[in-house]
Tab-separated table of C-alpha atoms and ligand atoms in Angstrom:
chain	number	residue	atom	x	y	z
A	1	MET	CA	-15.705	34.611	-130.840
A	2	SER	CA	-16.216	37.604	-128.587
A	3	THR	CA	-14.247	37.276	-125.446
A	4	VAL	CA	-13.062	39.968	-123.089
A	5	VAL	CA	-9.807	39.310	-121.456
A	6	LEU	CA	-8.217	41.553	-118.758
A	7	ASP	CA	-4.669	40.792	-117.980
A	8	LYS	CA	-3.440	42.628	-114.827
A	9	VAL	CA	-5.335	45.682	-115.768
A	10	THR	CA	-4.741	48.761	-113.605
A	11	LYS	CA	-6.142	52.216	-113.513
A	12	VAL	CA	-4.662	55.108	-111.844
A	13	TYR	CA	-6.604	58.242	-112.035
A	14	PRO	CA	-4.809	61.592	-112.477
A	15	GLY	CA	-3.831	62.702	-109.125
A	16	GLY	CA	-2.710	59.079	-108.298
A	17	TYR	CA	-5.967	57.398	-107.304
A	18	LEU	CA	-5.485	53.564	-107.747
A	19	ALA	CA	-9.021	52.597	-108.908
A	20	VAL	CA	-8.333	49.205	-110.263
A	21	ASP	CA	-5.355	47.088	-109.205
A	22	ARG	CA	-3.803	44.364	-111.390
A	23	LEU	CA	-7.103	42.894	-112.199
A	24	SER	CA	-7.240	39.656	-114.384
A	25	LEU	CA	-10.533	38.244	-115.583
A	26	ARG	CA	-11.991	36.614	-118.641
A	27	ALA	CA	-15.505	36.658	-120.095
A	28	GLU	CA	-16.077	33.777	-122.484
A	29	ASP	CA	-17.962	34.033	-125.773
A	30	GLY	CA	-21.536	34.424	-125.203
A	31	GLU	CA	-21.161	34.580	-121.356
A	32	PHE	CA	-23.089	36.854	-118.976
A	33	LEU	CA	-20.463	37.985	-116.594
A	34	VAL	CA	-21.548	40.152	-113.625
A	35	LEU	CA	-19.134	42.586	-111.896
A	36	LEU	CA	-20.205	42.975	-108.333
A	37	GLY	CA	-18.957	45.072	-105.445
A	38	PRO	CA	-19.539	47.763	-103.067
A	39	SER	CA	-19.843	51.370	-104.502
A	40	GLY	CA	-16.511	52.933	-105.171
A	41	CYS	CA	-14.778	49.576	-105.688
A	42	GLY	CA	-13.882	50.302	-109.309
A	43	LYS	CA	-16.640	48.488	-111.247
A	44	SER	CA	-17.541	51.548	-113.587
A	45	THR	CA	-13.921	52.217	-114.111
A	46	LEU	CA	-13.260	48.776	-115.339
A	47	LEU	CA	-16.397	48.770	-117.554
A	48	ARG	CA	-15.305	52.031	-119.120
A	49	MET	CA	-11.819	50.720	-119.801
A	50	ILE	CA	-13.407	47.874	-121.685
A	51	ALA	CA	-15.465	50.373	-123.556
A	52	GLY	CA	-12.526	52.683	-124.363
A	53	LEU	CA	-13.984	55.575	-122.397
A	54	GLU	CA	-10.989	55.376	-119.825
A	55	GLU	CA	-7.454	54.756	-120.724
A	56	VAL	CA	-5.792	51.589	-119.290
A	57	THR	CA	-2.902	52.727	-117.251
A	58	ASP	CA	-1.122	49.348	-117.040
A	59	GLY	CA	-1.835	45.744	-118.111
A	60	ASP	CA	-3.460	44.434	-121.293
A	61	LEU	CA	-7.186	44.442	-122.446
A	62	TRP	CA	-7.945	41.941	-125.240
A	63	LEU	CA	-11.271	42.092	-127.122
A	64	ASP	CA	-12.106	39.205	-129.302
A	65	GLY	CA	-8.399	38.176	-129.281
A	66	GLN	CA	-7.217	41.602	-130.255
A	67	LEU	CA	-5.036	43.743	-128.069
A	68	ALA	CA	-7.455	46.793	-127.484
A	69	ASN	CA	-5.622	49.050	-125.034
A	70	HIS	CA	-5.450	51.693	-127.537
A	71	LEU	CA	-8.447	50.940	-129.877
A	72	ALA	CA	-10.812	53.716	-130.276
A	73	PRO	CA	-14.214	53.115	-128.813
A	74	ARG	CA	-15.880	52.992	-132.141
A	75	ASP	CA	-13.587	50.311	-133.341
A	76	ARG	CA	-14.407	47.995	-130.365
A	77	ASP	CA	-17.803	46.911	-131.535
A	78	VAL	CA	-19.059	47.368	-127.948
A	79	ALA	CA	-22.332	48.868	-126.852
A	80	MET	CA	-22.945	50.275	-123.388
A	81	VAL	CA	-25.994	51.056	-121.356
A	82	PHE	CA	-25.689	53.364	-118.401
A	83	GLN	CA	-27.805	53.713	-115.139
A	84	ASN	CA	-29.677	56.686	-116.832
A	85	GLY	CA	-29.918	55.612	-120.451
A	86	ALA	CA	-29.975	59.080	-121.987
A	87	LEU	CA	-32.365	59.145	-125.077
A	88	TYR	CA	-32.786	61.748	-127.635
A	89	PRO	CA	-35.830	63.548	-126.412
A	90	HIS	CA	-37.012	64.823	-129.887
A	91	ARG	CA	-36.891	61.421	-131.353
A	92	THR	CA	-39.620	58.885	-131.103
A	93	VAL	CA	-38.878	55.480	-129.443
A	94	ARG	CA	-38.476	54.146	-132.973
A	95	GLY	CA	-36.271	56.934	-133.940
A	96	ASN	CA	-34.034	56.403	-130.942
A	97	MET	CA	-33.774	52.635	-131.342
A	98	ALA	CA	-33.004	52.996	-135.245
A	99	PHE	CA	-30.506	55.660	-134.675
A	100	PRO	CA	-27.251	53.557	-134.565
A	101	LEU	CA	-28.376	51.656	-137.686
A	102	GLU	CA	-29.137	55.004	-139.389
A	103	ILE	CA	-25.661	56.160	-138.622
A	104	ALA	CA	-24.235	53.036	-140.047
A	105	LYS	CA	-26.337	53.663	-143.231
A	106	ALA	CA	-28.305	50.346	-142.977
A	107	ASP	CA	-30.949	49.502	-145.442
A	108	PRO	CA	-34.237	51.203	-144.180
A	109	ALA	CA	-36.333	48.030	-144.584
A	110	LEU	CA	-33.936	46.199	-142.369
A	111	VAL	CA	-33.835	48.827	-139.801
A	112	ARG	CA	-37.623	48.907	-139.546
A	113	GLU	CA	-37.713	45.040	-139.274
A	114	ARG	CA	-34.967	44.948	-136.593
A	115	VAL	CA	-36.444	47.678	-134.570
A	116	THR	CA	-39.893	46.189	-134.581
A	117	GLU	CA	-38.592	42.830	-133.601
A	118	LEU	CA	-36.432	44.093	-130.852
A	119	SER	CA	-39.326	46.326	-129.487
A	120	LYS	CA	-41.416	43.337	-129.149
A	121	ALA	CA	-38.720	41.439	-127.354
A	122	LEU	CA	-38.418	44.334	-124.950
A	123	HIS	CA	-42.291	45.000	-124.534
A	124	ILE	CA	-42.186	48.496	-125.847
A	125	ASP	CA	-43.649	47.801	-129.334
A	126	GLU	CA	-46.849	49.775	-128.336
A	127	THR	CA	-44.664	52.873	-127.597
A	128	LEU	CA	-42.787	53.102	-130.856
A	129	ASP	CA	-44.225	56.386	-131.940
A	130	ARG	CA	-44.091	58.147	-128.531
A	131	ARG	CA	-41.213	60.444	-127.341
A	132	PRO	CA	-39.038	59.505	-124.269
A	133	GLY	CA	-40.654	62.288	-122.230
A	134	THR	CA	-43.968	60.334	-122.187
A	135	LEU	CA	-42.429	57.056	-120.989
A	136	SER	CA	-42.021	55.520	-117.458
A	137	GLY	CA	-38.460	54.977	-116.163
A	138	GLY	CA	-38.673	51.270	-116.947
A	139	GLN	CA	-39.841	51.868	-120.425
A	140	ARG	CA	-37.026	54.331	-121.086
A	141	GLN	CA	-34.501	51.851	-119.837
A	142	ARG	CA	-35.784	49.258	-122.273
A	143	VAL	CA	-35.499	51.789	-125.046
A	144	ALA	CA	-31.870	52.492	-124.108
A	145	MET	CA	-31.204	48.939	-123.948
A	146	GLY	CA	-32.665	48.385	-127.371
A	147	ARG	CA	-30.874	51.187	-129.000
A	148	ALA	CA	-27.517	49.707	-127.522
A	149	ILE	CA	-28.149	46.248	-128.738
A	150	VAL	CA	-29.923	47.097	-132.114
A	151	ARG	CA	-26.558	46.980	-134.012
A	152	GLN	CA	-25.814	43.536	-132.627
A	153	PRO	CA	-22.524	44.501	-130.966
A	154	LYS	CA	-19.998	41.925	-130.166
A	155	ILE	CA	-19.968	42.947	-126.517
A	156	PHE	CA	-22.708	44.326	-124.461
A	157	LEU	CA	-21.774	46.408	-121.324
A	158	MET	CA	-24.331	47.477	-118.783
A	159	ASP	CA	-23.490	49.717	-115.859
A	160	GLU	CA	-26.203	49.378	-113.106
A	161	PRO	CA	-29.065	49.690	-115.529
A	162	LEU	CA	-31.751	48.908	-113.074
A	163	SER	CA	-30.722	50.890	-110.119
A	164	ASN	CA	-32.885	53.861	-110.774
A	165	LEU	CA	-36.096	51.737	-111.069
A	166	ASP	CA	-38.568	50.774	-108.285
A	167	ALA	CA	-38.434	47.259	-106.967
A	168	GLY	CA	-41.235	45.833	-108.979
A	169	MET	CA	-39.969	47.214	-112.265
A	170	ARG	CA	-36.396	46.128	-111.349
A	171	THR	CA	-37.493	42.360	-110.927
A	172	GLU	CA	-39.484	42.496	-114.171
A	173	LEU	CA	-36.816	44.029	-116.257
A	174	ARG	CA	-34.143	41.717	-114.648
A	175	MET	CA	-35.883	38.752	-115.958
A	176	GLU	CA	-36.302	40.315	-119.445
A	177	ILE	CA	-32.629	41.354	-119.692
A	178	SER	CA	-31.637	37.811	-118.716
A	179	SER	CA	-33.700	36.262	-121.409
A	180	LEU	CA	-33.020	38.808	-124.183
A	181	VAL	CA	-29.242	38.852	-123.778
A	182	ARG	CA	-29.295	34.985	-123.667
A	183	SER	CA	-31.373	34.678	-126.651
A	184	LEU	CA	-28.981	37.031	-128.631
A	185	GLY	CA	-25.960	35.237	-127.227
A	186	VAL	CA	-23.926	38.459	-126.863
A	187	THR	CA	-21.037	38.499	-124.515
A	188	THR	CA	-22.216	40.663	-121.715
A	189	VAL	CA	-20.436	42.321	-118.787
A	190	TYR	CA	-23.010	43.665	-116.312
A	191	VAL	CA	-22.053	45.941	-113.334
A	192	THR	CA	-24.055	46.015	-110.113
A	193	HIS	CA	-23.671	46.552	-106.353
A	194	ASP	CA	-26.792	44.352	-105.804
A	195	GLN	CA	-26.062	40.848	-104.790
A	196	VAL	CA	-29.587	39.535	-105.632
A	197	GLU	CA	-29.263	40.972	-109.221
A	198	ALA	CA	-25.795	39.352	-109.521
A	199	LEU	CA	-26.992	35.878	-108.238
A	200	THR	CA	-30.075	35.905	-110.414
A	201	LEU	CA	-28.579	37.125	-113.705
A	202	ALA	CA	-24.978	35.726	-113.846
A	203	ASP	CA	-23.443	32.851	-115.584
A	204	ARG	CA	-20.418	33.761	-113.503
A	205	ILE	CA	-19.833	36.614	-110.854
A	206	ALA	CA	-16.589	38.537	-110.376
A	207	ILE	CA	-16.680	40.266	-107.062
A	208	MET	CA	-14.434	43.228	-106.352
A	209	ASN	CA	-13.387	45.268	-103.306
A	210	ARG	CA	-11.082	48.294	-103.228
A	211	GLY	CA	-10.022	47.870	-106.965
A	212	VAL	CA	-9.025	44.385	-106.308
A	213	LEU	CA	-10.671	41.190	-107.617
A	214	GLN	CA	-11.736	38.999	-104.740
A	215	ASP	CA	-13.360	35.939	-106.158
A	216	VAL	CA	-14.870	34.598	-109.589
A	217	GLY	CA	-17.255	31.818	-109.865
A	218	THR	CA	-20.778	30.844	-110.701
A	219	PRO	CA	-23.381	32.126	-108.369
A	220	GLY	CA	-23.567	28.788	-106.628
A	221	GLN	CA	-19.804	28.607	-106.194
A	222	ILE	CA	-19.306	31.961	-104.630
A	223	TYR	CA	-22.397	31.846	-102.467
A	224	ASN	CA	-21.662	28.423	-101.012
A	225	ASP	CA	-17.965	28.387	-101.208
A	226	PRO	CA	-16.703	31.970	-101.001
A	227	ALA	CA	-13.069	32.639	-101.310
A	228	THR	CA	-12.945	35.161	-98.491
A	229	ALA	CA	-14.927	36.381	-95.552
A	230	PHE	CA	-15.699	39.594	-97.474
A	231	VAL	CA	-17.254	37.697	-100.379
A	232	ALA	CA	-19.361	35.634	-97.897
A	233	ALA	CA	-20.491	38.762	-96.140
A	234	PHE	CA	-21.331	40.709	-99.338
A	235	LEU	CA	-23.360	37.900	-100.661
A	236	SER	CA	-25.398	37.294	-97.504
A	237	SER	CA	-28.750	39.073	-97.898
A	238	GLN	CA	-29.002	38.785	-94.023
A	239	GLN	CA	-25.920	39.692	-91.967
A	240	LEU	CA	-23.334	36.963	-91.751
A	241	ASN	CA	-22.426	35.762	-88.392
A	242	LEU	CA	-18.793	35.850	-87.895
A	243	LEU	CA	-17.375	34.426	-84.624
A	244	PRO	CA	-13.652	34.062	-83.435
A	245	ALA	CA	-12.701	30.605	-82.346
A	246	THR	CA	-9.654	28.933	-80.964
A	247	VAL	CA	-8.714	25.725	-82.604
A	248	ARG	CA	-7.930	22.759	-80.396
A	249	THR	CA	-7.296	19.069	-81.014
A	250	PRO	CA	-7.808	17.357	-77.716
A	251	GLN	CA	-5.864	14.075	-77.534
A	252	ASN	CA	-6.098	14.101	-81.348
A	253	GLN	CA	-9.640	12.812	-81.107
A	254	TYR	CA	-11.175	15.483	-83.086
A	255	VAL	CA	-11.055	19.108	-84.053
A	256	LEU	CA	-12.519	21.524	-81.473
A	257	LEU	CA	-13.721	24.982	-82.318
A	258	ASP	CA	-13.694	26.769	-79.037
A	259	PHE	CA	-15.706	29.887	-78.872
A	260	GLY	CA	-15.268	30.344	-75.174
A	261	PRO	CA	-18.737	29.745	-73.733
A	262	HIS	CA	-19.509	27.330	-76.625
A	263	GLN	CA	-17.599	24.460	-78.431
A	264	LEU	CA	-18.279	22.737	-81.658
A	265	VAL	CA	-16.800	19.416	-82.484
A	266	MET	CA	-15.562	18.722	-85.968
A	267	PRO	CA	-14.898	15.078	-86.464
A	268	TRP	CA	-11.802	13.948	-88.518
A	269	SER	CA	-14.343	12.583	-91.033
A	270	ASP	CA	-15.070	16.237	-91.977
A	271	PRO	CA	-13.119	17.086	-95.157
A	272	ARG	CA	-12.035	20.526	-93.667
A	273	ALA	CA	-10.726	19.072	-90.480
A	274	TYR	CA	-7.059	18.483	-91.520
A	275	ALA	CA	-6.822	22.050	-92.859
A	276	VAL	CA	-8.291	23.534	-89.645
A	277	SER	CA	-6.173	21.393	-87.361
A	278	GLN	CA	-3.139	23.153	-88.866
A	279	HIS	CA	-4.236	26.252	-86.850
A	280	THR	CA	-4.336	24.269	-83.451
A	281	GLY	CA	-3.713	26.834	-80.679
A	282	GLY	CA	-4.392	29.750	-82.960
A	283	GLN	CA	-7.558	31.789	-83.683
A	284	ILE	CA	-9.643	31.572	-86.764
A	285	ILE	CA	-12.822	33.126	-87.834
A	286	VAL	CA	-15.998	31.131	-88.272
A	287	GLY	CA	-18.698	32.407	-90.524
A	288	ILE	CA	-22.254	31.044	-90.576
A	289	ARG	CA	-25.369	32.367	-92.195
A	290	PRO	CA	-28.438	32.817	-90.146
A	291	ASP	CA	-30.119	29.974	-92.181
A	292	GLY	CA	-27.359	27.538	-91.101
A	293	LEU	CA	-28.669	27.917	-87.473
A	294	ALA	CA	-32.094	26.849	-86.133
A	295	PRO	CA	-33.878	26.688	-82.826
A	296	VAL	CA	-33.694	23.226	-81.148
A	297	GLN	CA	-35.208	21.702	-77.933
A	298	GLU	CA	-33.336	21.899	-74.715
A	299	SER	CA	-32.809	18.106	-74.901
A	300	TYR	CA	-31.033	18.448	-78.422
A	301	GLU	CA	-27.463	16.741	-78.196
A	302	GLY	CA	-26.127	17.794	-81.582
A	303	PRO	CA	-23.743	20.755	-82.199
A	304	SER	CA	-25.343	23.903	-80.582
A	305	PHE	CA	-24.872	27.314	-79.165
A	306	PHE	CA	-27.118	28.761	-76.245
A	307	GLY	CA	-28.096	32.231	-75.290
A	308	ARG	CA	-30.867	34.582	-74.690
A	309	VAL	CA	-33.078	36.185	-77.249
A	310	ARG	CA	-32.572	39.928	-77.300
A	311	ALA	CA	-34.751	40.902	-80.114
A	312	LEU	CA	-37.030	39.459	-82.874
A	313	GLU	CA	-37.183	41.085	-86.222
A	314	TYR	CA	-40.100	40.541	-88.738
A	315	HIS	CA	-39.142	40.353	-92.411
A	316	GLY	CA	-42.414	39.243	-93.875
A	317	HIS	CA	-41.275	36.028	-95.380
A	318	GLU	CA	-39.267	35.077	-92.194
A	319	TRP	CA	-38.272	36.160	-88.691
A	320	LEU	CA	-34.866	36.749	-87.547
A	321	ALA	CA	-33.769	36.361	-83.832
A	322	TYR	CA	-30.954	38.200	-82.321
A	323	VAL	CA	-29.528	36.028	-79.516
A	324	GLU	CA	-27.089	37.159	-76.915
A	325	CYS	CA	-24.343	34.280	-76.750
A	326	GLY	CA	-21.466	35.962	-75.018
A	327	VAL	CA	-19.110	35.835	-78.091
A	328	PRO	CA	-17.049	38.826	-79.205
A	329	ALA	CA	-17.910	40.781	-82.337
A	330	VAL	CA	-15.687	40.356	-85.340
A	331	ALA	CA	-15.684	42.811	-88.238
A	332	VAL	CA	-15.336	41.509	-91.878
A	333	PRO	CA	-11.522	41.294	-92.304
A	334	GLU	CA	-10.208	43.179	-95.210
A	335	PRO	CA	-6.649	44.199	-96.251
A	336	PRO	CA	-5.736	47.794	-95.481
A	337	ASP	CA	-6.984	49.990	-98.198
A	338	PRO	CA	-4.006	50.903	-100.255
A	339	ARG	CA	-5.817	53.926	-101.619
A	340	ARG	CA	-6.946	55.467	-98.360
A	341	ASN	CA	-4.297	58.056	-98.097
A	342	THR	CA	-3.615	58.649	-101.738
A	343	GLY	CA	-5.594	61.852	-101.735
A	344	GLY	CA	-8.198	60.565	-104.239
A	345	ARG	CA	-11.968	61.026	-103.683
A	346	GLY	CA	-14.118	58.241	-102.527
A	347	GLY	CA	-13.100	55.165	-100.542
A	348	GLU	CA	-14.466	56.373	-97.347
A	349	GLY	CA	-18.230	56.445	-97.791
A	350	GLY	CA	-18.174	53.176	-99.830
A	351	GLY	CA	-20.722	50.325	-99.525
A	352	LEU	CA	-18.564	47.949	-97.402
A	353	ARG	CA	-17.876	50.526	-94.837
A	354	GLY	CA	-21.437	51.435	-94.808
A	355	LYS	CA	-22.158	47.673	-94.268
A	356	VAL	CA	-19.722	47.394	-91.560
A	357	ARG	CA	-20.979	50.563	-89.925
A	358	ARG	CA	-24.564	48.825	-90.155
A	359	MET	CA	-23.187	45.648	-88.558
A	360	PHE	CA	-21.980	47.507	-85.644
A	361	ALA	CA	-24.709	50.121	-85.400
A	362	SER	CA	-25.159	49.440	-81.718
A	363	ALA	CA	-21.494	49.411	-80.860
A	364	PRO	CA	-19.668	52.317	-79.354
A	365	ALA	CA	-17.981	54.487	-81.770
A	366	GLU	CA	-14.467	53.706	-80.939
A	367	HIS	CA	-15.241	50.074	-81.692
A	368	ALA	CA	-16.778	50.863	-84.904
A	369	GLN	CA	-13.544	52.046	-86.110
A	370	GLN	CA	-11.804	48.760	-85.675
A	371	GLU	CA	-12.300	46.852	-88.876
A	372	GLN	CA	-9.343	44.517	-88.721
A	373	VAL	CA	-9.968	41.257	-87.171
A	374	GLY	CA	-6.366	40.924	-86.272
A	375	HIS	CA	-6.828	44.070	-84.394
A	376	ASN	CA	-9.941	42.916	-82.763
A	377	LEU	CA	-8.346	39.505	-81.690
A	378	ARG	CA	-5.120	41.096	-80.609
A	379	ASP	CA	-6.647	43.550	-78.213
A	380	GLY	CA	-9.239	41.135	-77.119
A	381	HIS	CA	-11.756	43.656	-76.497
A	382	HIS	CA	-15.130	42.405	-74.902
A	383	ARG	CA	-17.835	43.728	-77.221
A	384	ARG	CA	-20.440	41.181	-77.650
A	385	ALA	CA	-22.254	40.180	-80.916
A	386	ASP	CA	-25.725	38.749	-81.260
A	387	LEU	CA	-26.009	35.604	-83.136
A	388	ILE	CA	-28.554	36.017	-85.932
A	389	VAL	CA	-30.815	32.949	-86.405
A	390	ARG	CA	-33.354	32.459	-89.112
A	391	LEU	CA	-36.675	31.416	-87.557
A	392	GLY	CA	-38.978	31.017	-90.672
A	393	VAL	CA	-42.507	32.309	-90.914
A	394	ARG	CA	-43.509	31.261	-87.296
A	395	PRO	CA	-41.062	32.286	-84.552
A	396	ALA	CA	-40.247	29.561	-82.126
A	397	TRP	CA	-38.952	32.013	-79.547
A	398	ARG	CA	-40.134	35.120	-77.800
A	399	THR	CA	-37.855	37.968	-76.739
A	400	GLY	CA	-36.112	37.163	-73.405
A	401	ASP	CA	-36.328	33.352	-74.014
A	402	ALA	CA	-33.523	31.273	-73.125
A	403	ALA	CA	-32.528	29.761	-76.587
A	404	LYS	CA	-30.809	26.633	-77.785
A	405	ILE	CA	-29.514	27.037	-81.376
A	406	GLY	CA	-28.655	23.959	-83.532
A	407	VAL	CA	-25.767	24.480	-85.781
A	408	ASP	CA	-25.419	22.884	-89.230
A	409	VAL	CA	-21.545	22.197	-89.015
A	410	THR	CA	-21.360	21.454	-92.779
A	411	ARG	CA	-22.284	25.028	-93.354
A	412	LEU	CA	-19.566	26.612	-91.241
A	413	MET	CA	-17.271	28.824	-93.296
A	414	LEU	CA	-13.605	28.859	-91.972
A	415	PHE	CA	-11.361	31.794	-92.518
A	416	LYS	CA	-7.978	32.753	-91.484
A	417	PRO	CA	-7.759	35.972	-89.509
A	418	ASP	CA	-6.952	37.843	-92.680
A	419	GLY	CA	-10.285	36.827	-94.166
A	420	SER	CA	-8.859	34.226	-96.535
A	421	ARG	CA	-10.222	30.614	-96.577
A	422	ILE	CA	-8.735	27.921	-94.406
A	423	ASP	CA	-9.959	25.123	-96.772
A	424	PRO	CA	-9.291	26.232	-100.318
A	425	PRO	CA	-12.571	26.983	-102.195
A	426	ARG	CA	-13.452	24.525	-104.984
A	427	ARG	CA	-13.362	26.187	-108.459
B	1	ADP	N1	-12.327	60.551	-113.032
B	1	ADP	C1	-11.909	60.144	-111.830
B	1	ADP	N2	-10.865	60.860	-111.110
B	1	ADP	C2	-10.378	60.430	-109.980
B	1	ADP	N3	-11.100	59.417	-109.241
B	1	ADP	C3	-12.112	58.783	-109.765
B	1	ADP	C4	-12.556	59.189	-111.169
B	1	ADP	N4	-13.689	58.419	-111.479
B	1	ADP	C5	-13.725	57.608	-110.345
B	1	ADP	N5	-12.885	57.738	-109.384
B	1	ADP	C6	-12.814	57.098	-108.220
B	1	ADP	O1	-12.397	55.705	-108.430
B	1	ADP	C7	-13.091	54.870	-107.507
B	1	ADP	C8	-13.809	53.896	-108.372
B	1	ADP	O2	-14.951	54.527	-108.902
B	1	ADP	P1	-16.039	53.698	-109.849
B	1	ADP	O3	-15.253	52.879	-110.855
B	1	ADP	O4	-16.995	54.812	-110.303
B	1	ADP	O5	-16.547	52.792	-108.770
B	1	ADP	P2	-18.023	51.939	-108.736
B	1	ADP	O6	-18.422	51.912	-110.083
B	1	ADP	O7	-17.591	50.581	-108.288
B	1	ADP	O8	-18.797	52.556	-107.645
B	1	ADP	C9	-14.025	55.674	-106.675
B	1	ADP	O9	-13.475	55.907	-105.453
B	1	ADP	C10	-14.096	57.067	-107.403
B	1	ADP	O10	-14.318	58.169	-106.627
B	2	MG	MG1	-20.311	52.738	-110.766
């Protein structure tokens, strides 16, 4: 059994910076758990606490059923790979990979066998007699991984091991990490800010923001059934459409989502209708991914929006349309950052803020500052958002066209103004 259990683990850096806030999480024996979140959200801090490289300020860390808060790193049976897996430059690949076993005074025949075997699995068996300086970035990361795992640790920790590689190498190594780690059955905690990496690699994903755990689940669960608007937005490869709606229940016949110029009907037969109806008269936030929308004919009578195509964008495997629909823009709701004024570094330039800024790249600066949906809704400002629609490989529209957009109502995600879900996610 090699489990990792975090029980309300907190990290406050000297100077008072709250990097991880009462985070509880469990990696099962043999599980591949991915920690995902924007840069600066505390992923590395958490991983380093598991490795024993950072002290746990508060809460409990259990490794393999043993309280490990004060266990020395070498007594944890944990191996870690970093973004730049530093190698010994004067040792060969074989020498680098054998090093942890030599230190442990393992039998030389066994060392040789183990290194050879692992180098084959990692596709670096041809490079065993070379020095790190002669290897490509991808090969060096393979060696670093081999050296970490050669001792067969109980727990394998990886901190963005692919982020310095180019796209092709990243994809290749991603698949190999997955099959290697699974064939070894080592409990693995893998840190990344890349949602594709998380979705493709993980048994389960734990997603963090501002030091706080937002959601945990299988890739399918957190992609299709995210706990918060932040999670939904972070996992969307294309920008998530977020629209404010007023909930109405005219004559109790059905639930109406009123977007101003547009309305969508949610029949009582929809499993979410009752939970939404609890917000009658109030405003909610509706999220829909661009692939939950599609061009339809003018005569279409199903649920739809309408607007004018402002721009088309070519993405190779698909086109996206930006359609002016006269709906106000809503930012991804987030709780206020408790760390913002603590004098710590970071926080400001983080990934989510970057993402929010990109979402509102065309908005006036004063509006780009407004990240709270409550705020947006309260002051009722009039900035308009484009609805982003996925068009597939052949665009049905041209710029300037009048557009009718069919909506897959089953794919609407329904959030309270604070970003939490109206209908509880199924876990
Ligand atoms: N030694 C440190 N002292 C003070 N603050 C730190 C220290 N290390 C990291 N931080 C801050 O803690 C936050 C989380 O950092 P980190 O765990 O590295 O985030 P991530 O790995 O998710 O990008 C960041 O704002 C970072 O600037
Ligand atoms: Mg990091």
